Amino acid sequence: MAEQAQTYNGYCVKCKEKRDFEGHIEVSKTGMNMAKGKCPVCGTTVNRILGKAKV
């Protein structure tokens, strides 16, 4: 299955603002799906936890 970058909304800790970012889905160590990408303003990694639902 080829993963494509999608747009997600997440909180950037460095900017202290919610930002839309291009990201891809990864599975964390605890089995949670999360969208991971870069903040378009400062370049910091931004994560958005999506839950345990199957993608």
XYZ file of N, CA and C in Angstrom:
165
model
N 0.849 -1.175 0.000
C 0.000 0.000 0.000
C 0.894 1.238 0.000
N 0.741 2.087 -0.975
C 1.527 3.320 -1.072
C 0.858 4.413 -0.246
N 1.645 5.014 0.620
C 1.104 6.075 1.467
C 1.345 7.422 0.795
N 0.315 8.226 0.751
C 0.415 9.554 0.174
C 0.332 10.576 1.295
N 1.005 11.696 1.106
C 0.945 12.769 2.095
C -0.430 13.414 2.055
N -1.004 13.622 3.235
C -2.297 14.272 3.364
C -2.141 15.478 4.268
N -3.131 16.338 4.269
C -3.096 17.515 5.123
C -3.805 17.217 6.434
N -3.138 17.513 7.537
C -3.673 17.336 8.877
C -3.555 18.646 9.629
N -4.270 18.771 10.732
C -4.188 19.942 11.584
C -3.649 19.487 12.928
N -2.552 20.105 13.368
C -1.951 19.721 14.633
C -1.360 20.924 15.335
N -0.986 20.725 16.590
C -0.452 21.800 17.414
C 1.072 21.789 17.337
N 1.652 22.916 16.939
C 3.107 23.071 16.910
C 3.538 23.618 18.264
N 4.371 22.868 18.971
C 4.799 23.255 20.311
C 5.726 24.471 20.251
N 6.518 24.576 19.213
C 7.456 25.693 19.097
C 6.734 27.001 18.770
N 5.795 26.963 17.825
C 5.030 28.162 17.444
C 3.896 28.463 18.433
N 3.469 27.430 19.174
C 2.321 27.518 20.084
C 1.043 27.900 19.355
N 0.859 27.306 18.174
C -0.320 27.552 17.348
C -0.716 26.246 16.668
N -1.995 26.151 16.298
C -2.443 25.031 15.476
C -2.095 25.346 14.033
N -1.524 24.376 13.360
C -1.094 24.550 11.975
C -1.571 23.384 11.127
N -1.847 23.661 9.855
C -2.096 22.604 8.879
C -0.745 22.167 8.347
N -0.517 20.840 8.314
C 0.765 20.332 7.830
C 0.551 19.125 6.939
N 1.493 18.917 6.034
C 1.490 17.743 5.165
C 2.165 16.620 5.931
N 1.486 15.492 6.075
C 2.071 14.411 6.844
C 1.675 13.047 6.333
N 2.276 12.040 6.935
C 1.961 10.657 6.604
C 1.670 9.910 7.906
N 0.979 8.782 7.799
C 0.544 8.033 8.979
C 1.628 7.048 9.384
N 1.954 7.045 10.676
C 2.878 6.085 11.265
C 2.188 5.425 12.447
N 2.705 4.278 12.868
C 2.179 3.590 14.040
C 3.205 3.749 15.155
N 2.753 4.236 16.310
C 3.652 4.445 17.443
C 3.958 3.122 18.146
N 4.830 3.175 19.150
C 5.193 1.976 19.912
C 3.995 1.380 20.638
N 3.034 2.225 21.023
C 1.859 1.748 21.753
C 0.734 1.286 20.831
N 0.946 1.345 19.522
C -0.048 0.872 18.568
C -1.024 1.936 18.094
N -0.782 3.190 18.458
C -1.668 4.280 18.029
C -1.240 4.774 16.646
N -2.213 5.101 15.812
C -1.918 5.724 14.532
C -1.707 7.214 14.760
N -0.676 7.771 14.115
C -0.449 9.198 14.246
C 0.051 9.774 12.941
N -0.381 10.993 12.678
C 0.089 11.722 11.506
C 1.334 12.480 11.913
N 2.385 12.353 11.123
C 3.657 12.971 11.460
C 4.128 13.783 10.255
N 4.533 15.030 10.523
C 5.009 15.889 9.456
C 5.791 17.065 10.011
N 6.083 18.040 9.152
C 6.846 19.221 9.540
C 5.951 20.447 9.558
N 6.187 21.326 10.535
C 5.478 22.603 10.603
C 5.923 23.456 9.414
N 4.980 24.021 8.654
C 5.361 24.813 7.483
C 6.033 26.144 7.846
N 5.898 26.611 9.084
C 6.465 27.894 9.487
C 7.878 27.733 10.042
N 8.045 26.827 11.045
C 9.340 26.728 11.727
C 10.116 25.455 11.409
N 9.463 24.439 10.819
C 10.155 23.209 10.440
C 10.239 22.154 11.529
N 9.633 22.399 12.683
C 9.630 21.428 13.775
C 8.704 20.261 13.430
N 9.019 19.081 13.928
C 8.154 17.919 13.716
C 6.856 18.098 14.489
N 5.726 17.876 13.793
C 4.400 17.997 14.392
C 3.730 16.635 14.323
N 3.118 16.210 15.428
C 2.404 14.930 15.495
C 0.940 15.179 15.801
N 0.088 14.337 15.232
C -1.337 14.361 15.522
C -1.766 12.931 15.768
N -2.226 12.615 16.973
C -2.641 11.251 17.294
C -4.036 11.026 16.722
N -4.178 9.945 15.964
C -5.425 9.648 15.278
C -6.224 8.550 15.967
N -5.617 7.790 16.863
C -6.312 6.729 17.568
C -5.954 5.364 17.032
N -6.635 4.346 17.561
C -6.311 2.971 17.194
C -7.137 2.438 16.029
N -7.968 3.276 15.430
C -8.800 2.839 14.309
C -7.926 2.428 13.138
N -8.365 1.417 12.409
C -7.606 0.960 11.245
C -7.736 1.964 10.118
N -6.613 2.155 9.429
C -6.571 3.152 8.344
C -6.702 2.473 7.020
